[in-house]
Coordinates of C-alpha atoms in Angstrom, one line a residue:
X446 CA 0.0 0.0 0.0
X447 CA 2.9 2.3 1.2
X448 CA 5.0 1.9 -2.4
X449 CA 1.0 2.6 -4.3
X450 CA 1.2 6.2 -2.2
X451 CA 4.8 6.8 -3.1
X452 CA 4.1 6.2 -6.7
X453 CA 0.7 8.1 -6.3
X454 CA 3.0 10.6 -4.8
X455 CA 4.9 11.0 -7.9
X456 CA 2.4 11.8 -10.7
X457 CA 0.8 14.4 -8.2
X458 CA 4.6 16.1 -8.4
X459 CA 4.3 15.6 -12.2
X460 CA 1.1 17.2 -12.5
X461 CA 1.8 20.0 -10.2
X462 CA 5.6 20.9 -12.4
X463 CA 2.3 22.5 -14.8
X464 CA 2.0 25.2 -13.1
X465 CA 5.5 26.4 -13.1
X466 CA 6.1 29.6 -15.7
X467 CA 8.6 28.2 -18.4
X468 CA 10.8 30.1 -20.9
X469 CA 12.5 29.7 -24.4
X470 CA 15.1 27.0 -22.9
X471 CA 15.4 23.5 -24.1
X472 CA 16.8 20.4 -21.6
X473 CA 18.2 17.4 -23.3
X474 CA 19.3 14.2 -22.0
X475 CA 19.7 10.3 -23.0
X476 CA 19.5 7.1 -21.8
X477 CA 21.2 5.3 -18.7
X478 CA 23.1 8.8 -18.1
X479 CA 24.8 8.7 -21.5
X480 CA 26.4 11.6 -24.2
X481 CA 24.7 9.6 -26.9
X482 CA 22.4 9.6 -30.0
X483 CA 19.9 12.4 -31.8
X484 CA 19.5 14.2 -28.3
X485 CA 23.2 14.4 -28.5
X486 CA 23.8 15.5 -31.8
X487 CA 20.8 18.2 -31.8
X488 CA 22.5 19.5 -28.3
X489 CA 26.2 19.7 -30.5
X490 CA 24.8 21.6 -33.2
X491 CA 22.6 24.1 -31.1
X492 CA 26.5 24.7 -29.3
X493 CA 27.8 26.0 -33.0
X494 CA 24.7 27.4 -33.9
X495 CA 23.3 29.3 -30.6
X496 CA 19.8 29.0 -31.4
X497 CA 18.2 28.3 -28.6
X498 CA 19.7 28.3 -24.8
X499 CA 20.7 23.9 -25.0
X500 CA 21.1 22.4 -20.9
X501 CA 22.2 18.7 -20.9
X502 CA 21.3 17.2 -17.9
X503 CA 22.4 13.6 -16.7
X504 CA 22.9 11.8 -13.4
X505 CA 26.5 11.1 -14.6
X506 CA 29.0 13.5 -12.7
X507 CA 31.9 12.7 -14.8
X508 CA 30.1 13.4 -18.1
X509 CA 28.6 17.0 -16.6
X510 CA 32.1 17.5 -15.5
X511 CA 33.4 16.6 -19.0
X512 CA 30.7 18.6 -21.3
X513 CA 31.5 21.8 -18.9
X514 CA 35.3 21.4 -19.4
X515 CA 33.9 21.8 -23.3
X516 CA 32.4 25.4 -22.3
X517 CA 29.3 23.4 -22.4
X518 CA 26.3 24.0 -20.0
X519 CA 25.4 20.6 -18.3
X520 CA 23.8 19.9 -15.1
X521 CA 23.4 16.9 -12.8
X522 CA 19.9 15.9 -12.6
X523 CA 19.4 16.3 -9.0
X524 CA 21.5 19.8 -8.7
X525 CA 19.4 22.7 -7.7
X526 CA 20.3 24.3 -11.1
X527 CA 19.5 20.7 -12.7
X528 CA 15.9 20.8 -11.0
X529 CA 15.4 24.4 -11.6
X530 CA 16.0 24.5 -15.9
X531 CA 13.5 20.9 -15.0
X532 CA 11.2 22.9 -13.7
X533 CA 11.3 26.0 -15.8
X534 CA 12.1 24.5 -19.7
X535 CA 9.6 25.3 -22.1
X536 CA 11.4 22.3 -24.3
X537 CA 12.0 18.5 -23.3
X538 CA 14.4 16.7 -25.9
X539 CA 15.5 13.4 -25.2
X540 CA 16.1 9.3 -26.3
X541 CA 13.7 7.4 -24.9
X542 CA 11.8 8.9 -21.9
X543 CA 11.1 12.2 -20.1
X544 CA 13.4 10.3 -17.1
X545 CA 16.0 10.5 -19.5
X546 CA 15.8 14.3 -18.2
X547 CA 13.6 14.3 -15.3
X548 CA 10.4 12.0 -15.4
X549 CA 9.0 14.3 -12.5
X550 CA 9.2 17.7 -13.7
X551 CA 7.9 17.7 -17.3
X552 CA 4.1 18.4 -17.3
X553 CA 3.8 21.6 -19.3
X554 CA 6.9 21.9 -21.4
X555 CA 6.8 20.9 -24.6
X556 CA 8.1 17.2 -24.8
X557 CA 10.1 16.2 -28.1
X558 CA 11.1 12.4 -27.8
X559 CA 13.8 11.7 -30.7
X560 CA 13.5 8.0 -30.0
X561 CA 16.8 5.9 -30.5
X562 CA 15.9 3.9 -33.2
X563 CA 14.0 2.9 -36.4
X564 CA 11.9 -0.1 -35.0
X565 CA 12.0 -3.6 -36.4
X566 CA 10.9 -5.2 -33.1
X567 CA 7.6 -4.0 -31.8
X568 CA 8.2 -0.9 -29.2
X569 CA 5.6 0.3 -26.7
X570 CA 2.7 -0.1 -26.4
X571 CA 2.8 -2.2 -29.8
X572 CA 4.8 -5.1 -27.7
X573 CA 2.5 -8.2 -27.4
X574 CA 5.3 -10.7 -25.5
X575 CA 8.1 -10.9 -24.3
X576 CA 9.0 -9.6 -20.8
X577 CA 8.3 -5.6 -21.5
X578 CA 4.4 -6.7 -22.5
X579 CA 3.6 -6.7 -19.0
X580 CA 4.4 -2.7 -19.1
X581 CA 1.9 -2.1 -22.0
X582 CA -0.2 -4.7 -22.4
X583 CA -3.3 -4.5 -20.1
X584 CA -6.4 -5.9 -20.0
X585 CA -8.6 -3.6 -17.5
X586 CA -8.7 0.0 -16.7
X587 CA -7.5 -1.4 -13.1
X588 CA -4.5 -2.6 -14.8
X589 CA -3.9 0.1 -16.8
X590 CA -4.0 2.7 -13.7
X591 CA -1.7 0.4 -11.8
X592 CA 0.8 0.3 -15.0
X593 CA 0.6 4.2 -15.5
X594 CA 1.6 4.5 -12.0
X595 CA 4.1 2.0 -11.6
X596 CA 5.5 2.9 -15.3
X597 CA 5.2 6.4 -14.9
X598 CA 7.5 7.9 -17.7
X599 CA 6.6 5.1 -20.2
X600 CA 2.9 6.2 -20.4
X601 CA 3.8 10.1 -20.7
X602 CA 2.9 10.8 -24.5
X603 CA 5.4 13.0 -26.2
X604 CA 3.8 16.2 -27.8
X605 CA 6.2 15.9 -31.4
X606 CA 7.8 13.0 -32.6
X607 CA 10.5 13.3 -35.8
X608 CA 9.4 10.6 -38.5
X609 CA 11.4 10.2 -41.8
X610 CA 9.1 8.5 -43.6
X611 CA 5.3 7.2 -44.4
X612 CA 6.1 3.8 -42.8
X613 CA 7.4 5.4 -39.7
X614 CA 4.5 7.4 -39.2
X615 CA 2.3 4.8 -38.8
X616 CA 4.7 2.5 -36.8
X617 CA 5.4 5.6 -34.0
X618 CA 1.3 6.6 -34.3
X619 CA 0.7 2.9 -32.9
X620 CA 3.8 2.2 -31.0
X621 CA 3.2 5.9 -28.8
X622 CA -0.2 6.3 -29.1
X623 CA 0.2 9.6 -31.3
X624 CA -2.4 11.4 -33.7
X625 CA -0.6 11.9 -36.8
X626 CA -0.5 15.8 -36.2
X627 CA 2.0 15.1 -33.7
X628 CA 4.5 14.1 -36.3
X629 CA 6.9 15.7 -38.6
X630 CA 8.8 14.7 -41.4
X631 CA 12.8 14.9 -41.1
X632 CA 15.5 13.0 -40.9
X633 CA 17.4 12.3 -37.3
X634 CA 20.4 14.7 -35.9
X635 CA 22.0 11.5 -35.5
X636 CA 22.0 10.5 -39.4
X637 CA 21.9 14.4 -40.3
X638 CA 24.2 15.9 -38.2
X639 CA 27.5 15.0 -40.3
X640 CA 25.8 15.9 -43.9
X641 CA 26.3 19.5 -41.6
X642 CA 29.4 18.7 -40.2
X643 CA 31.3 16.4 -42.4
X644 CA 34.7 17.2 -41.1
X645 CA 34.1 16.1 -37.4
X646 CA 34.0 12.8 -38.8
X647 CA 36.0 10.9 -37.1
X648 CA 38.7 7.9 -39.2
X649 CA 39.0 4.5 -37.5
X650 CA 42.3 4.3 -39.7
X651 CA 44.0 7.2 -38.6
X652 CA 43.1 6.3 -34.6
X653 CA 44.4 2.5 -35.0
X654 CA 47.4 3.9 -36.7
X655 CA 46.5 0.8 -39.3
X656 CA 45.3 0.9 -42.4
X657 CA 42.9 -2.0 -42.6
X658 CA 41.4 -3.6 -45.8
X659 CA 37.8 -3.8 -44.4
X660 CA 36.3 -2.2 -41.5
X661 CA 33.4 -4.6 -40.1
X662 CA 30.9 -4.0 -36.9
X663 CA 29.2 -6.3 -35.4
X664 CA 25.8 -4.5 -33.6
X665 CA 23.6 -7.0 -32.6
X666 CA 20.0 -6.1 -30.7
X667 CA 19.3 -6.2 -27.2
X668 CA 17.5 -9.5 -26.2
X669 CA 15.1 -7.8 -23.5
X670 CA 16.3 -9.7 -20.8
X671 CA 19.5 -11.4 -19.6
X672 CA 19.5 -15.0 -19.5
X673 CA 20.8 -16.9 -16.0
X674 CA 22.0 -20.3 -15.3
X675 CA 23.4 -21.3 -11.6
X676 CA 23.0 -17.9 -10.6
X677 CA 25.1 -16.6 -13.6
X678 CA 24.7 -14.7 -16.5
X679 CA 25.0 -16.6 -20.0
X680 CA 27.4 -15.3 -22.2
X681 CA 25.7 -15.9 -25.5
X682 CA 27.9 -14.2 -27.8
X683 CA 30.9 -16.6 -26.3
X684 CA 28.7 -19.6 -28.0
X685 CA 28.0 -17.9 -31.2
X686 CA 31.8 -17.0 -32.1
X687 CA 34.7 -19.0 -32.4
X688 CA 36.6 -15.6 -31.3
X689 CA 40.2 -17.5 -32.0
X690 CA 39.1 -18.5 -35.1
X691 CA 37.4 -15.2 -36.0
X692 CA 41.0 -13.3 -34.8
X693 CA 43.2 -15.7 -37.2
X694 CA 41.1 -15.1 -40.3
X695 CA 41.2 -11.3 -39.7
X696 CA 44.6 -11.1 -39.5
X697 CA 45.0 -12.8 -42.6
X698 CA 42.7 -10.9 -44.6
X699 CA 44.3 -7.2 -42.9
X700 CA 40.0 -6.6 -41.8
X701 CA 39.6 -5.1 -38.6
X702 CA 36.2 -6.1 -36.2
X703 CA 34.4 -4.1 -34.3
X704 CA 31.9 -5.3 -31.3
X705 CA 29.4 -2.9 -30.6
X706 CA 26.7 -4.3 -28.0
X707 CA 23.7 -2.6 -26.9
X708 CA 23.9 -0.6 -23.2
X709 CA 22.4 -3.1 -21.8
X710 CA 25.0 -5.8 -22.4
X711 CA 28.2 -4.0 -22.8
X712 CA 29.5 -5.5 -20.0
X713 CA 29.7 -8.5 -22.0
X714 CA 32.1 -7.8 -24.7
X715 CA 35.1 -6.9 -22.6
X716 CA 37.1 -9.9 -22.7
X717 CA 36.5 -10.0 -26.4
X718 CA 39.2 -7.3 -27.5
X719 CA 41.6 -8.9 -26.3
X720 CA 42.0 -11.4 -29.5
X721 CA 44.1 -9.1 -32.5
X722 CA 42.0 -7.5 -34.9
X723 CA 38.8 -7.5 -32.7
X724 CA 37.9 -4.1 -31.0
X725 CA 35.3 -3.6 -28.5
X726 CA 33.6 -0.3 -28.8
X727 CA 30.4 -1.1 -26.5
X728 CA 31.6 1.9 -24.1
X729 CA 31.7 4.3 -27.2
X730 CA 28.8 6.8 -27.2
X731 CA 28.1 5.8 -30.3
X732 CA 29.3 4.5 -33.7
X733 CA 28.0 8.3 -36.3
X734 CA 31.1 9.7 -36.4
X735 CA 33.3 6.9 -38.0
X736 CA 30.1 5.2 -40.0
X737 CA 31.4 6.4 -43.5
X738 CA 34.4 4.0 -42.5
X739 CA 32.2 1.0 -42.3
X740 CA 32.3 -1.6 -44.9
X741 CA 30.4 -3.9 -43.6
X742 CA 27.7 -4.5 -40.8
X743 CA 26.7 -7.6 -39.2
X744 CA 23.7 -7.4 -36.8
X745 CA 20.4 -9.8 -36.2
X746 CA 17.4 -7.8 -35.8
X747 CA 19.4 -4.1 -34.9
X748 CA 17.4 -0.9 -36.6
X749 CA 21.1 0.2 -36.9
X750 CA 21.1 -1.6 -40.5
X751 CA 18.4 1.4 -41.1
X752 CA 21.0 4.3 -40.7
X753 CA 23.7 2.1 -42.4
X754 CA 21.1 2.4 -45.7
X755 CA 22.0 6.3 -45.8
X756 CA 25.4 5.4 -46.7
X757 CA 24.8 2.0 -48.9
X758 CA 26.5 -0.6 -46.3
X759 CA 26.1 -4.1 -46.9
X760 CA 24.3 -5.7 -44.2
X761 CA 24.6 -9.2 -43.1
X762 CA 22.0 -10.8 -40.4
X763 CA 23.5 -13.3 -38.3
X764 CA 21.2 -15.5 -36.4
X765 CA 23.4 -18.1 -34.3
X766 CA 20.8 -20.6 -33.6
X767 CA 22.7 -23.4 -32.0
X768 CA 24.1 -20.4 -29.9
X769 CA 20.7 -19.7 -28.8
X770 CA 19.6 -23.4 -28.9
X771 CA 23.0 -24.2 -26.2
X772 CA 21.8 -21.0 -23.9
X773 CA 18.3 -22.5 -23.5
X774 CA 20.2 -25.8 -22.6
X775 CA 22.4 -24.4 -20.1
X776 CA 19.5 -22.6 -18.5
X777 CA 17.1 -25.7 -18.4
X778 CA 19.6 -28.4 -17.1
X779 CA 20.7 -25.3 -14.1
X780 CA 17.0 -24.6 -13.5
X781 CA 14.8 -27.6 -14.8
X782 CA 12.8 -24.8 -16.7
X783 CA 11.5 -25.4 -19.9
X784 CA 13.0 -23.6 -22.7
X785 CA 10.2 -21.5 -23.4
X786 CA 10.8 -20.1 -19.9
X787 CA 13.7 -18.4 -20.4
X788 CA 11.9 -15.9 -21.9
X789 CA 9.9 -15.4 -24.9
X790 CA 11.4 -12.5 -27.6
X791 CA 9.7 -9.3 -27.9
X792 CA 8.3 -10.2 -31.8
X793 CA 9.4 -8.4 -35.1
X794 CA 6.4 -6.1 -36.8
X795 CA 4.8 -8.3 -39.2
X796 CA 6.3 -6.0 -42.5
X797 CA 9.9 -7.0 -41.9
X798 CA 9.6 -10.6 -43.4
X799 CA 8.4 -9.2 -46.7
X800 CA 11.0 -6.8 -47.1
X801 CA 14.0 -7.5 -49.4
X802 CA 17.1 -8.2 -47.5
X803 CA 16.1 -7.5 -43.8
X804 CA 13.3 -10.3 -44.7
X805 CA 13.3 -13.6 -43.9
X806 CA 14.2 -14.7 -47.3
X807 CA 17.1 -13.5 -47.4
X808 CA 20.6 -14.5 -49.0
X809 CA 21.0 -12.0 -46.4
X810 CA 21.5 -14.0 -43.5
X811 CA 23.5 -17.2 -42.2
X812 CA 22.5 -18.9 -38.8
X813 CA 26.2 -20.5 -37.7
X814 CA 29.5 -19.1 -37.2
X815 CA 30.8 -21.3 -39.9
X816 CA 29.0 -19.9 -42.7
X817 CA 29.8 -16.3 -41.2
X818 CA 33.3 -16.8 -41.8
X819 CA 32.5 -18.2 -45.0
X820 CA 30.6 -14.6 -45.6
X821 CA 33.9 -13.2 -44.9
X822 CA 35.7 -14.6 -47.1
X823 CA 33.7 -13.3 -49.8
X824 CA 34.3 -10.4 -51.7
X825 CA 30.5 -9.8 -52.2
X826 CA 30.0 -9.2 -49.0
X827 CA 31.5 -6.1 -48.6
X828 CA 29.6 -3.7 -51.6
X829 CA 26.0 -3.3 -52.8
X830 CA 26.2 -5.4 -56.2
X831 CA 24.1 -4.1 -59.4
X832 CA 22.0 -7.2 -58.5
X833 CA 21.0 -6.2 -54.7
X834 CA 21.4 -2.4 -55.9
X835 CA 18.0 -1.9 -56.3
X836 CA 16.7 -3.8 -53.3
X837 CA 18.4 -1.4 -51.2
X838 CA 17.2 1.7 -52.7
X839 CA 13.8 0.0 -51.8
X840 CA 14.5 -0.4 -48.5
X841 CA 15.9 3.6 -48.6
X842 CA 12.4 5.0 -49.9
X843 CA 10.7 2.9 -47.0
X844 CA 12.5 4.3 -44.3
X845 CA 13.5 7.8 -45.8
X846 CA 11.7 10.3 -47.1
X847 CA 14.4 11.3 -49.9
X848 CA 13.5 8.5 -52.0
X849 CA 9.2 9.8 -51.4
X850 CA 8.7 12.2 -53.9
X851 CA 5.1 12.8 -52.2
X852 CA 6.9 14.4 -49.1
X853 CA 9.1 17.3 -48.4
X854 CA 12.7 15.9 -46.9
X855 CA 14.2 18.9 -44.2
X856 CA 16.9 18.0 -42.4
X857 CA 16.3 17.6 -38.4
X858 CA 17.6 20.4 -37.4
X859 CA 15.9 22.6 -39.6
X860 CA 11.7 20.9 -38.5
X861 CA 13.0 20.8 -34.8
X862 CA 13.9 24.7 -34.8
X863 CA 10.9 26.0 -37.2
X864 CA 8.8 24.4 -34.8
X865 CA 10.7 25.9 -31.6
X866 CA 9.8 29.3 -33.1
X867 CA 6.1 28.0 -34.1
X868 CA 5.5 27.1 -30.5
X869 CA 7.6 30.6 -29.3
X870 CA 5.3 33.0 -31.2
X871 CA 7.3 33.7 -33.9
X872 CA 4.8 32.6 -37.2
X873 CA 7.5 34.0 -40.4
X874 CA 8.2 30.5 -40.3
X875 CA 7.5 28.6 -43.6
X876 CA 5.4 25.5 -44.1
X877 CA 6.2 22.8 -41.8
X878 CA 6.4 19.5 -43.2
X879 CA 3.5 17.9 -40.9
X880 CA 1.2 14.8 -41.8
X881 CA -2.5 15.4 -41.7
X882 CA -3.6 11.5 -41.7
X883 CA -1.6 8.4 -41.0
X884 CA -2.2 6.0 -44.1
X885 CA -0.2 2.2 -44.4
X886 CA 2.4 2.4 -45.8
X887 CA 3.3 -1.1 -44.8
X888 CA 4.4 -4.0 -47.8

């Protein structure tokens, strides 16, 4: 009863931050405390640009410390001066949630969720199974009451969402709840922000002091939850490489591999790097900088392969079942589970088996280590042949609007500020690329 008040407690805070007066100011933050993706990259270009007052704001003392060594303004989140911009920004921009910022002292500004990603898996309140269904999925208004309390920030709807295409729109209506005139059409600062700044690129060459033949990341998704057997958590990335075998053959071939896991499981990939040619950069706040350097990425269900279509990377899916097959075994001999109790994957939207490549019909994708190395080896791997040329400028109209010629492309930063002065009073603005209906788009 005591933990219902505290949370009760809560939303009455939230509700009450309305009535605080808030100015032109935005506040920006990201996930797990991190410098990291679009909330990032619209925060570095309003620092060269000066067009609105930006505050970062993270629970991370090291990283405030870091951004005001910069000549940055950054504050930590429970800092008087962190609580007071909180309390008194007319503009929320962040990752994932308003907690990304401050999940108590939002009501009233204007909140601008950038999202992280371009969703293959179901997101939100679009997730049917898997072990994030029991936040969204309710079947009473009991339920739902106890789930908006106890999942406070997850059921705060954003007020403008950035959508770079027709099929996004109706994926982020669903997935968030949102009428379409809550979405505009750009790009992402992450994707946009070096077409602005191409020379703060950064060359994975010139900082290994190597030049490599091929550059390849591996990016795979989150799997929701960490498996456990004994107590301990399953490596399942030590069953589905042969990481000796997978060093030898890169040395050989001069190719240099990069392990980029998801927040969540970073911690996992640190006894990886330790085999030549294999680099873990999990801890990196992301991968933008040095993407035009990519030659190859290998994932299994990551919307990362969705930013890699804006520069025409190859993309091959690997699906190590017998990896996945061998951590169900582990967990069911230590437990005496069965497998399907592990837990059950959050599911992929029902348009991603029909597209070309990222489909399940795909050439696309190889389900053992063996015939990833054999990938490898192959030339073809590593460029967009005449014959798959085509399939991936499909893929490019789906997700971006360049390839629509029924919608107006802006770049992020350009929607995000005409919209800033929309909402500030200031009208001379132009036409802002806004939907008026949400149609399907979906193959």
């Amino acid at each position: 009863m005591f933990y219902f008040i505290l949370l009760g407690l809560r939303k009455v805070i939230y509700h009450c931050s309305a009535f605080s007066p808030r100015v032109k100011k935005a506040v920006m933050g990201s996930y797990k405390n991190q410098f990291s993706d679009n909330a990032k990259y619209l925060y570095l270009h309003w620092q060269q640009t000066h067009f609105i007052r930006a505050i970062w704001i993270s629970g991370d003392p090291q990283l405030v410390s870091a951004l005001k060594k910069r000549g940055f303004e950054a504050y930590h989140r429970r800092s008087l001066l962190g609580l007071f911009h909180c309390l008194t920004a007319k503009f929320y921009f962040y990752n994932s949630y308003i907690g990304d910022i401050n999940q108590y002292l939002a009501k009233g500004a204007v909140k601008v969720n950038l999202w992280h990603g371009s969703p293959l898996k179901k997101i939100e309140f679009d997730i049917e199974s898997g072990p994030l269904s029991n936040t969204y999925k309710t079947d009473s208004w009991s339920e739902n009451l106890k789930c908006s309390l106890k999942f406070h920030q997850q059921y705060i709807k954003p007020d403008l969402m950035l959508s770079p295409s027709p099929l996004m729109d109706q994926l982020f209506s669903s997935a968030f709840r949102l009428q379409a005139s809550a979405l505009y059409r750009s790009g992402n600062p992450r994707t946009d922000y070096y077409r602005r700044y191409p020379t703060q690129r950064t060359s994975i060459q010139k900082m290994m002091k190597h030049k490599f033949s091929k550059v390849i990341v591996y990016a795979p998704t989150w799997s929701d939850t960490l498996a456990y057997a004994e107590g301990k958590e399953v490596n399942r990335y030590e069953q589905a490489f042969d990481w000796e075998m997978l060093s030898q053959h890169l040395q050989v071939n001069n190719q240099l591999f990069l392990i980029r896991l998801h927040p969540n499981e970073a911690h996992l990939a640190g006894k990886f790097d330790q085999y030549s040619n294999i680099l873990d950069i999990s801890h990196w706040q992301d991968i933008y900088s040095t993407m035009h350097e990519i030659d190859l990425l290998i994932t299994d269900q990551s919307s990362l392969c969705i930013d890699f279509l804006t520069y025409q990377t190859p993309t091959l899916f690997y699906v190590p079942e017998q990896a996945t097959a061998s951590v169900a075994d582990d967990i069911t001999e230590a437990q005496g589970e069965n497998k399907q109790n592990i837990q059950s994957q959050r599911e992929m939207y029902d348009y991603v088996d029909a597209l070309p490549i990222f489909g399940n019909d795909s050439s696309a994708k190889v389900f053992s280590f063996e015939a990833l190395l054999m990938k490898l080896e192959e030339s073809d791997s590593f460029y967009v042949s005449a014959k798959h040329s085509e399939q991936y400028k499909q893929l490019s109209n789906l997700f971006w609007s360049e390839g629509d010629n029924d919608c107006h492309y802006s770049d992020a930063f350009e929607v995000i500020e005409k919209q800033i002065n929309h909402l500030s009073g200031n009208t001379d603005i132009g036409e802002l690329p806004q939907h008026s209906a949400v149609k399907s788009h979906i193959p």
